[in-house]
Amino acid sequence: MTTQHFLVLDIGGSAVKYAVMDSHATLLHKGRFTSPKASLDDFWLALDKVVLTLRHKYTLSGIAISTCGAVDCDSGVIHGASALPYIHGPNFKSLIFERYQLTAELENDACCAALAELWQGSAQQVNQCCLVVIGSGIGGAVINNRQIQHGHQLHGGEFGYMIAGEENGLPVTFSNKASTRALVESAAQALNVEVESLDGKAVFEAAEQGDERLQEVIEQWYRTLATGLFNIQYCIDPETIILGGAISERPDLLVHLNRHLDELMQAIPIANIKPKLATCQAGNDANLIGALFHFLQRQA
């Protein structure tokens, strides 16, 4: 049987990652180009070069796409908003077929990360789970019966919009309290330095070297994140909550979150279901792997 090759794209606000994979997600070729900012025409010109080059070496059987935004998988239209305004509105399935004579399938990037965990990561034996991606904001996905639950407005799993408290009489979202960006902003405020002078790694390193101000900031951040995960557990009741983003690579993350979850459960005796936490295993290529899995599912 002839091996099929697929072009897989991960369209992000700063870069478009691309790869050629076979049906087992074996990575055969990988590259990236800067996301064009001006127009959809510029996007096509950049992608044309990639497709032309790859077609000299591979016979492509389709294009699988992971992208930011609220993706309508059936129509091929990306709703919502992102750093690339021109991707919202056009029918990508139709445009790709007209341009390259290749079938395309699209899915939201966080949903793709969740699908990668279902296929080859932490959720291979799980039917119901939530993925929580912790980065500059907080995103995620809900899986039920091993299928993405997109929701009526295609915003299922947008945990970052949850209200996490108030500041100065105004509501503050989970993204603005429990993301890595929020951690860095709180650390900069505690140290009275510019936010740009810090990143998540530097904050943790300084805390580990004994900076009590940052130890307190990190402790509050763990507490806030654990509270949000507790709420997700009791709203959706998944088997597992899988954590993604660069911060999930910290080996002590689950230890601290579980400690704070234990404290919450002691404070709320009626709550007897502790969230079961795991971290992503699919790595930096999760969006690409999940996009391919989505394509194969849709085309089966």
mmCIF file of C-alpha atoms in Angstrom:
data_model
loop_
_atom_site.group_PDB
_atom_site.id
_atom_site.type_symbol
_atom_site.label_atom_id
_atom_site.label_comp_id
_atom_site.label_asym_id
_atom_site.label_seq_id
_atom_site.Cartn_x
_atom_site.Cartn_y
_atom_site.Cartn_z
ATOM 1 C CA MET A 1 0.000 0.000 0.000
ATOM 2 C CA THR A 2 1.383 3.408 -0.986
ATOM 3 C CA THR A 3 2.273 5.663 1.924
ATOM 4 C CA GLN A 4 0.179 8.819 1.986
ATOM 5 C CA HIS A 5 1.765 12.169 2.721
ATOM 6 C CA PHE A 6 -0.051 15.168 4.182
ATOM 7 C CA LEU A 7 0.883 18.824 4.452
ATOM 8 C CA VAL A 8 0.061 19.978 7.994
ATOM 9 C CA LEU A 9 -0.100 23.663 8.968
ATOM 10 C CA ASP A 10 -0.205 25.375 12.358
ATOM 11 C CA ILE A 11 -1.261 28.977 11.710
ATOM 12 C CA GLY A 12 -0.258 31.223 14.606
ATOM 13 C CA GLY A 13 -0.161 34.958 15.087
ATOM 14 C CA SER A 14 3.616 35.190 14.688
ATOM 15 C CA ALA A 15 4.526 32.157 12.577
ATOM 16 C CA VAL A 16 3.062 29.445 10.393
ATOM 17 C CA LYS A 17 4.644 26.088 11.171
ATOM 18 C CA TYR A 18 4.359 23.394 8.532
ATOM 19 C CA ALA A 19 5.255 19.748 8.206
ATOM 20 C CA VAL A 20 4.884 16.755 5.943
ATOM 21 C CA MET A 21 3.612 13.723 7.844
ATOM 22 C CA ASP A 22 2.441 10.248 6.999
ATOM 23 C CA SER A 23 -0.775 8.777 8.392
ATOM 24 C CA HIS A 24 1.019 7.760 11.620
ATOM 25 C CA ALA A 25 2.208 11.358 12.228
ATOM 26 C CA THR A 26 5.783 10.439 11.362
ATOM 27 C CA LEU A 27 7.526 13.770 10.772
ATOM 28 C CA LEU A 28 9.165 13.735 7.346
ATOM 29 C CA HIS A 29 9.794 17.427 6.802
ATOM 30 C CA LYS A 30 9.367 20.511 8.969
ATOM 31 C CA GLY A 31 9.649 24.263 8.497
ATOM 32 C CA ARG A 32 8.102 27.629 9.274
ATOM 33 C CA PHE A 33 7.549 31.075 7.825
ATOM 34 C CA THR A 34 6.601 34.381 9.433
ATOM 35 C CA SER A 35 2.857 34.907 9.468
ATOM 36 C CA PRO A 36 2.041 37.596 6.882
ATOM 37 C CA LYS A 37 0.367 40.538 8.597
ATOM 38 C CA ALA A 38 -1.066 42.492 5.664
ATOM 39 C CA SER A 39 -3.482 40.345 3.701
ATOM 40 C CA LEU A 40 -4.749 36.924 2.728
ATOM 41 C CA ASP A 41 -3.032 37.354 -0.650
ATOM 42 C CA ASP A 42 0.323 37.579 1.124
ATOM 43 C CA PHE A 43 -0.540 34.426 3.053
ATOM 44 C CA TRP A 44 -1.248 32.536 -0.178
ATOM 45 C CA LEU A 45 1.983 33.744 -1.761
ATOM 46 C CA ALA A 46 3.983 32.439 1.202
ATOM 47 C CA LEU A 47 2.108 29.128 1.223
ATOM 48 C CA ASP A 48 2.480 28.759 -2.565
ATOM 49 C CA LYS A 49 6.256 28.598 -2.155
ATOM 50 C CA VAL A 50 5.945 25.865 0.476
ATOM 51 C CA VAL A 51 3.502 23.773 -1.551
ATOM 52 C CA LEU A 52 5.521 24.135 -4.759
ATOM 53 C CA THR A 53 8.740 23.048 -3.049
ATOM 54 C CA LEU A 54 7.175 20.097 -1.238
ATOM 55 C CA ARG A 55 5.341 18.810 -4.299
ATOM 56 C CA HIS A 56 8.698 18.218 -5.975
ATOM 57 C CA LYS A 57 9.443 15.607 -3.294
ATOM 58 C CA TYR A 58 6.069 14.356 -2.004
ATOM 59 C CA THR A 59 2.708 13.450 -3.478
ATOM 60 C CA LEU A 60 0.403 15.281 -1.091
ATOM 61 C CA SER A 61 -2.964 13.742 -0.208
ATOM 62 C CA GLY A 62 -4.440 16.713 1.638
ATOM 63 C CA ILE A 63 -3.825 19.702 3.888
ATOM 64 C CA ALA A 64 -4.550 19.560 7.631
ATOM 65 C CA ILE A 65 -4.737 22.892 9.434
ATOM 66 C CA SER A 66 -4.516 23.980 13.057
ATOM 67 C CA THR A 67 -5.394 27.640 13.504
ATOM 68 C CA CYS A 68 -6.309 30.270 16.052
ATOM 69 C CA GLY A 69 -9.939 31.381 16.086
ATOM 70 C CA ALA A 70 -13.372 29.774 16.367
ATOM 71 C CA VAL A 71 -13.285 27.208 13.570
ATOM 72 C CA ASP A 72 -16.404 25.869 11.876
ATOM 73 C CA CYS A 73 -15.061 22.482 10.848
ATOM 74 C CA ASP A 74 -17.977 21.774 8.521
ATOM 75 C CA SER A 75 -17.933 24.985 6.504
ATOM 76 C CA GLY A 76 -14.207 25.709 6.659
ATOM 77 C CA VAL A 77 -14.774 29.258 7.938
ATOM 78 C CA ILE A 78 -12.781 30.694 10.859
ATOM 79 C CA HIS A 79 -14.889 32.949 13.087
ATOM 80 C CA GLY A 80 -13.853 35.029 16.077
ATOM 81 C CA ALA A 81 -10.789 37.272 16.142
ATOM 82 C CA SER A 82 -7.022 36.859 16.216
ATOM 83 C CA ALA A 83 -3.736 38.560 15.387
ATOM 84 C CA LEU A 84 -4.416 37.707 11.719
ATOM 85 C CA PRO A 85 -7.716 39.452 10.877
ATOM 86 C CA TYR A 86 -7.688 38.278 7.246
ATOM 87 C CA ILE A 87 -8.164 34.598 8.146
ATOM 88 C CA HIS A 88 -11.611 35.292 9.596
ATOM 89 C CA GLY A 89 -14.411 35.022 7.065
ATOM 90 C CA PRO A 90 -13.003 33.267 3.963
ATOM 91 C CA ASN A 91 -13.854 29.620 3.289
ATOM 92 C CA PHE A 92 -10.461 27.967 3.582
ATOM 93 C CA LYS A 93 -11.638 24.558 2.409
ATOM 94 C CA SER A 94 -12.924 25.961 -0.868
ATOM 95 C CA LEU A 95 -10.004 28.308 -1.420
ATOM 96 C CA ILE A 96 -7.407 25.597 -0.807
ATOM 97 C CA PHE A 97 -9.135 23.155 -3.128
ATOM 98 C CA GLU A 98 -9.377 25.806 -5.869
ATOM 99 C CA ARG A 99 -5.724 26.772 -5.451
ATOM 100 C CA TYR A 100 -4.040 23.388 -4.926
ATOM 101 C CA GLN A 101 -6.683 20.771 -5.831
ATOM 102 C CA LEU A 102 -6.238 19.312 -2.345
ATOM 103 C CA THR A 103 -8.827 18.531 0.296
ATOM 104 C CA ALA A 104 -8.378 20.539 3.503
ATOM 105 C CA GLU A 105 -9.677 20.166 7.060
ATOM 106 C CA LEU A 106 -9.401 22.848 9.766
ATOM 107 C CA GLU A 107 -9.630 22.828 13.548
ATOM 108 C CA ASN A 108 -8.897 25.266 16.380
ATOM 109 C CA ASP A 109 -5.332 25.049 17.713
ATOM 110 C CA ALA A 110 -6.258 24.166 21.307
ATOM 111 C CA CYS A 111 -8.650 21.513 19.997
ATOM 112 C CA CYS A 112 -5.816 20.130 17.881
ATOM 113 C CA ALA A 113 -3.588 19.939 20.946
ATOM 114 C CA ALA A 114 -6.338 17.982 22.721
ATOM 115 C CA LEU A 115 -6.722 15.629 19.758
ATOM 116 C CA ALA A 116 -2.975 15.000 19.789
ATOM 117 C CA GLU A 117 -3.263 13.909 23.429
ATOM 118 C CA LEU A 118 -6.155 11.598 22.514
ATOM 119 C CA TRP A 119 -4.176 10.020 19.702
ATOM 120 C CA GLN A 120 -0.631 9.836 21.012
ATOM 121 C CA GLY A 121 -0.476 11.506 24.439
ATOM 122 C CA SER A 122 -1.917 11.582 27.947
ATOM 123 C CA ALA A 123 -5.531 10.840 26.939
ATOM 124 C CA GLN A 124 -5.117 7.671 24.872
ATOM 125 C CA GLN A 125 -7.210 5.663 27.366
ATOM 126 C CA VAL A 126 -9.600 8.498 28.273
ATOM 127 C CA ASN A 127 -13.126 9.155 26.981
ATOM 128 C CA GLN A 128 -13.802 12.491 28.676
ATOM 129 C CA CYS A 129 -11.200 15.136 29.431
ATOM 130 C CA CYS A 130 -10.427 18.824 29.339
ATOM 131 C CA LEU A 131 -7.260 20.399 28.003
ATOM 132 C CA VAL A 132 -6.158 23.662 29.620
ATOM 133 C CA VAL A 133 -3.417 25.497 27.723
ATOM 134 C CA ILE A 134 -1.499 27.962 29.894
ATOM 135 C CA GLY A 135 0.435 30.598 27.980
ATOM 136 C CA SER A 136 0.036 34.305 27.243
ATOM 137 C CA GLY A 137 -3.632 33.603 27.960
ATOM 138 C CA ILE A 138 -5.574 30.481 28.852
ATOM 139 C CA GLY A 139 -7.326 28.415 26.216
ATOM 140 C CA GLY A 140 -8.479 24.862 26.039
ATOM 141 C CA ALA A 141 -10.794 22.202 24.748
ATOM 142 C CA VAL A 142 -13.472 19.837 25.995
ATOM 143 C CA ILE A 143 -13.491 16.184 24.907
ATOM 144 C CA ASN A 144 -16.592 14.035 25.365
ATOM 145 C CA ASN A 145 -16.741 10.435 24.101
ATOM 146 C CA ARG A 146 -13.369 11.133 22.433
ATOM 147 C CA GLN A 147 -14.891 13.933 20.336
ATOM 148 C CA ILE A 148 -14.346 17.680 20.545
ATOM 149 C CA GLN A 149 -17.304 19.529 22.082
ATOM 150 C CA HIS A 150 -17.274 22.790 20.144
ATOM 151 C CA GLY A 151 -20.327 24.342 21.774
ATOM 152 C CA HIS A 152 -23.165 26.287 20.170
ATOM 153 C CA GLN A 153 -21.012 29.365 19.456
ATOM 154 C CA LEU A 154 -17.816 27.343 18.802
ATOM 155 C CA HIS A 155 -16.371 28.576 22.110
ATOM 156 C CA GLY A 156 -16.350 25.306 24.055
ATOM 157 C CA GLY A 157 -13.228 25.096 26.187
ATOM 158 C CA GLU A 158 -12.486 28.834 26.237
ATOM 159 C CA PHE A 159 -11.695 28.626 29.930
ATOM 160 C CA GLY A 160 -9.738 31.880 29.867
ATOM 161 C CA TYR A 161 -12.996 33.848 29.751
ATOM 162 C CA MET A 162 -14.121 32.555 33.154
ATOM 163 C CA ILE A 163 -14.387 35.254 35.811
ATOM 164 C CA ALA A 164 -11.655 34.758 38.410
ATOM 165 C CA GLY A 165 -12.379 37.698 40.719
ATOM 166 C CA GLU A 166 -12.483 41.480 40.802
ATOM 167 C CA GLU A 167 -9.928 44.273 40.773
ATOM 168 C CA ASN A 168 -10.921 47.888 41.320
ATOM 169 C CA GLY A 169 -14.574 46.916 41.048
ATOM 170 C CA LEU A 170 -14.145 45.298 37.617
ATOM 171 C CA PRO A 171 -14.259 41.591 36.755
ATOM 172 C CA VAL A 172 -10.964 39.867 35.997
ATOM 173 C CA THR A 173 -10.763 36.791 33.774
ATOM 174 C CA PHE A 174 -8.991 33.509 34.408
ATOM 175 C CA SER A 175 -6.542 34.411 31.614
ATOM 176 C CA ASN A 176 -5.714 37.654 33.363
ATOM 177 C CA LYS A 177 -5.125 35.931 36.709
ATOM 178 C CA ALA A 178 -3.702 32.463 35.980
ATOM 179 C CA SER A 179 -1.839 32.639 32.668
ATOM 180 C CA THR A 180 1.942 32.686 32.447
ATOM 181 C CA ARG A 181 1.637 36.313 31.358
ATOM 182 C CA ALA A 182 -0.332 37.081 34.532
ATOM 183 C CA LEU A 183 2.381 35.430 36.634
ATOM 184 C CA VAL A 184 5.087 37.556 34.988
ATOM 185 C CA GLU A 185 3.035 40.744 35.387
ATOM 186 C CA SER A 186 2.486 40.044 39.095
ATOM 187 C CA ALA A 187 6.197 39.314 39.542
ATOM 188 C CA ALA A 188 7.182 42.559 37.806
ATOM 189 C CA GLN A 189 4.826 44.481 40.077
ATOM 190 C CA ALA A 190 6.254 42.811 43.181
ATOM 191 C CA LEU A 191 9.813 43.646 42.092
ATOM 192 C CA ASN A 192 8.894 47.088 40.729
ATOM 193 C CA VAL A 193 10.534 46.368 37.365
ATOM 194 C CA GLU A 194 9.392 46.473 33.741
ATOM 195 C CA VAL A 195 7.362 43.458 32.621
ATOM 196 C CA GLU A 196 9.594 43.117 29.547
ATOM 197 C CA SER A 197 12.587 42.431 31.787
ATOM 198 C CA LEU A 198 11.104 39.119 32.988
ATOM 199 C CA ASP A 199 9.778 35.853 31.672
ATOM 200 C CA GLY A 200 8.270 32.832 33.399
ATOM 201 C CA LYS A 201 11.572 30.986 33.606
ATOM 202 C CA ALA A 202 13.332 33.944 35.241
ATOM 203 C CA VAL A 203 10.531 34.306 37.803
ATOM 204 C CA PHE A 204 10.799 30.678 38.920
ATOM 205 C CA GLU A 205 14.596 30.754 38.972
ATOM 206 C CA ALA A 206 14.665 33.854 41.185
ATOM 207 C CA ALA A 207 12.114 32.308 43.538
ATOM 208 C CA GLU A 208 14.167 29.116 43.789
ATOM 209 C CA GLN A 209 17.205 31.228 44.686
ATOM 210 C CA GLY A 210 15.316 32.595 47.687
ATOM 211 C CA ASP A 211 13.420 35.713 46.582
ATOM 212 C CA GLU A 212 10.528 35.662 49.046
ATOM 213 C CA ARG A 213 8.559 38.250 47.091
ATOM 214 C CA LEU A 214 8.445 35.961 44.063
ATOM 215 C CA GLN A 215 7.806 32.893 46.170
ATOM 216 C CA GLU A 216 4.636 34.612 47.398
ATOM 217 C CA VAL A 217 3.646 35.618 43.841
ATOM 218 C CA ILE A 218 4.091 32.060 42.587
ATOM 219 C CA GLU A 219 2.162 30.623 45.533
ATOM 220 C CA GLN A 220 -0.797 32.916 44.793
ATOM 221 C CA TRP A 221 -0.593 31.980 41.111
ATOM 222 C CA TYR A 222 -0.733 28.271 41.949
ATOM 223 C CA ARG A 223 -3.727 28.924 44.193
ATOM 224 C CA THR A 224 -5.588 30.835 41.473
ATOM 225 C CA LEU A 225 -4.847 28.216 38.830
ATOM 226 C CA ALA A 226 -5.924 25.390 41.149
ATOM 227 C CA THR A 227 -9.186 27.227 41.863
ATOM 228 C CA GLY A 228 -9.953 27.471 38.154
ATOM 229 C CA LEU A 229 -9.200 23.778 37.645
ATOM 230 C CA PHE A 230 -11.470 22.951 40.598
ATOM 231 C CA ASN A 231 -14.271 24.943 38.928
ATOM 232 C CA ILE A 232 -13.724 23.171 35.594
ATOM 233 C CA GLN A 233 -13.957 19.809 37.346
ATOM 234 C CA TYR A 234 -17.303 20.632 38.918
ATOM 235 C CA CYS A 235 -18.744 22.264 35.776
ATOM 236 C CA ILE A 236 -17.761 19.572 33.258
ATOM 237 C CA ASP A 237 -16.768 16.568 35.406
ATOM 238 C CA PRO A 238 -14.027 15.179 33.148
ATOM 239 C CA GLU A 239 -12.001 12.061 33.855
ATOM 240 C CA THR A 240 -8.797 14.054 33.539
ATOM 241 C CA ILE A 241 -7.694 17.659 33.128
ATOM 242 C CA ILE A 242 -4.584 17.851 30.952
ATOM 243 C CA LEU A 243 -2.338 20.904 31.259
ATOM 244 C CA GLY A 244 -0.424 22.291 28.304
ATOM 245 C CA GLY A 245 1.814 25.232 27.485
ATOM 246 C CA ALA A 246 5.511 25.644 28.287
ATOM 247 C CA ILE A 247 4.787 25.922 32.011
ATOM 248 C CA SER A 248 3.442 22.349 31.983
ATOM 249 C CA GLU A 249 6.993 21.099 31.447
ATOM 250 C CA ARG A 250 7.918 22.102 35.002
ATOM 251 C CA PRO A 251 8.320 18.799 36.901
ATOM 252 C CA ASP A 252 6.879 20.219 40.137
ATOM 253 C CA LEU A 253 3.776 21.856 38.622
ATOM 254 C CA LEU A 254 1.366 19.043 39.472
ATOM 255 C CA VAL A 255 2.804 18.672 42.978
ATOM 256 C CA HIS A 256 1.986 22.282 43.842
ATOM 257 C CA LEU A 257 -1.404 22.280 42.127
ATOM 258 C CA ASN A 258 -2.429 19.078 43.895
ATOM 259 C CA ARG A 259 -1.392 20.598 47.209
ATOM 260 C CA HIS A 260 -3.671 23.580 46.609
ATOM 261 C CA LEU A 261 -6.494 21.339 45.419
ATOM 262 C CA ASP A 262 -6.212 19.387 48.661
ATOM 263 C CA GLU A 263 -6.507 22.649 50.594
ATOM 264 C CA LEU A 264 -9.611 23.626 48.612
ATOM 265 C CA MET A 265 -11.242 20.288 49.269
ATOM 266 C CA GLN A 266 -10.509 20.520 52.981
ATOM 267 C CA ALA A 267 -12.082 23.984 53.020
ATOM 268 C CA ILE A 268 -15.185 22.745 51.148
ATOM 269 C CA PRO A 269 -16.088 19.424 52.810
ATOM 270 C CA ILE A 270 -19.061 18.837 50.498
ATOM 271 C CA ALA A 271 -16.624 18.564 47.546
ATOM 272 C CA ASN A 272 -15.273 15.030 47.331
ATOM 273 C CA ILE A 273 -14.204 14.805 43.692
ATOM 274 C CA LYS A 274 -10.608 15.899 43.318
ATOM 275 C CA PRO A 275 -9.536 16.833 39.780
ATOM 276 C CA LYS A 276 -7.173 14.282 38.269
ATOM 277 C CA LEU A 277 -4.374 16.236 36.608
ATOM 278 C CA ALA A 278 -1.932 15.264 33.861
ATOM 279 C CA THR A 279 0.419 17.155 31.562
ATOM 280 C CA CYS A 280 0.653 17.103 27.787
ATOM 281 C CA GLN A 281 2.934 14.495 26.233
ATOM 282 C CA ALA A 282 2.685 15.398 22.552
ATOM 283 C CA GLY A 283 5.206 18.228 22.913
ATOM 284 C CA ASN A 284 5.881 21.159 20.615
ATOM 285 C CA ASP A 285 4.341 19.400 17.619
ATOM 286 C CA ALA A 286 0.991 18.783 19.344
ATOM 287 C CA ASN A 287 -0.953 21.195 17.130
ATOM 288 C CA LEU A 288 0.437 19.572 13.989
ATOM 289 C CA ILE A 289 -0.231 16.034 15.238
ATOM 290 C CA GLY A 290 -3.768 16.931 16.284
ATOM 291 C CA ALA A 291 -4.520 18.677 12.995
ATOM 292 C CA LEU A 292 -3.515 15.529 11.118
ATOM 293 C CA PHE A 293 -5.641 13.352 13.421
ATOM 294 C CA HIS A 294 -8.594 15.670 12.788
ATOM 295 C CA PHE A 295 -8.040 15.394 9.033
ATOM 296 C CA LEU A 296 -7.883 11.595 9.145
ATOM 297 C CA GLN A 297 -11.037 11.432 11.272
ATOM 298 C CA ARG A 298 -12.971 13.725 8.947
ATOM 299 C CA GLN A 299 -11.828 11.914 5.826
ATOM 300 C CA ALA A 300 -12.354 8.378 7.168
#
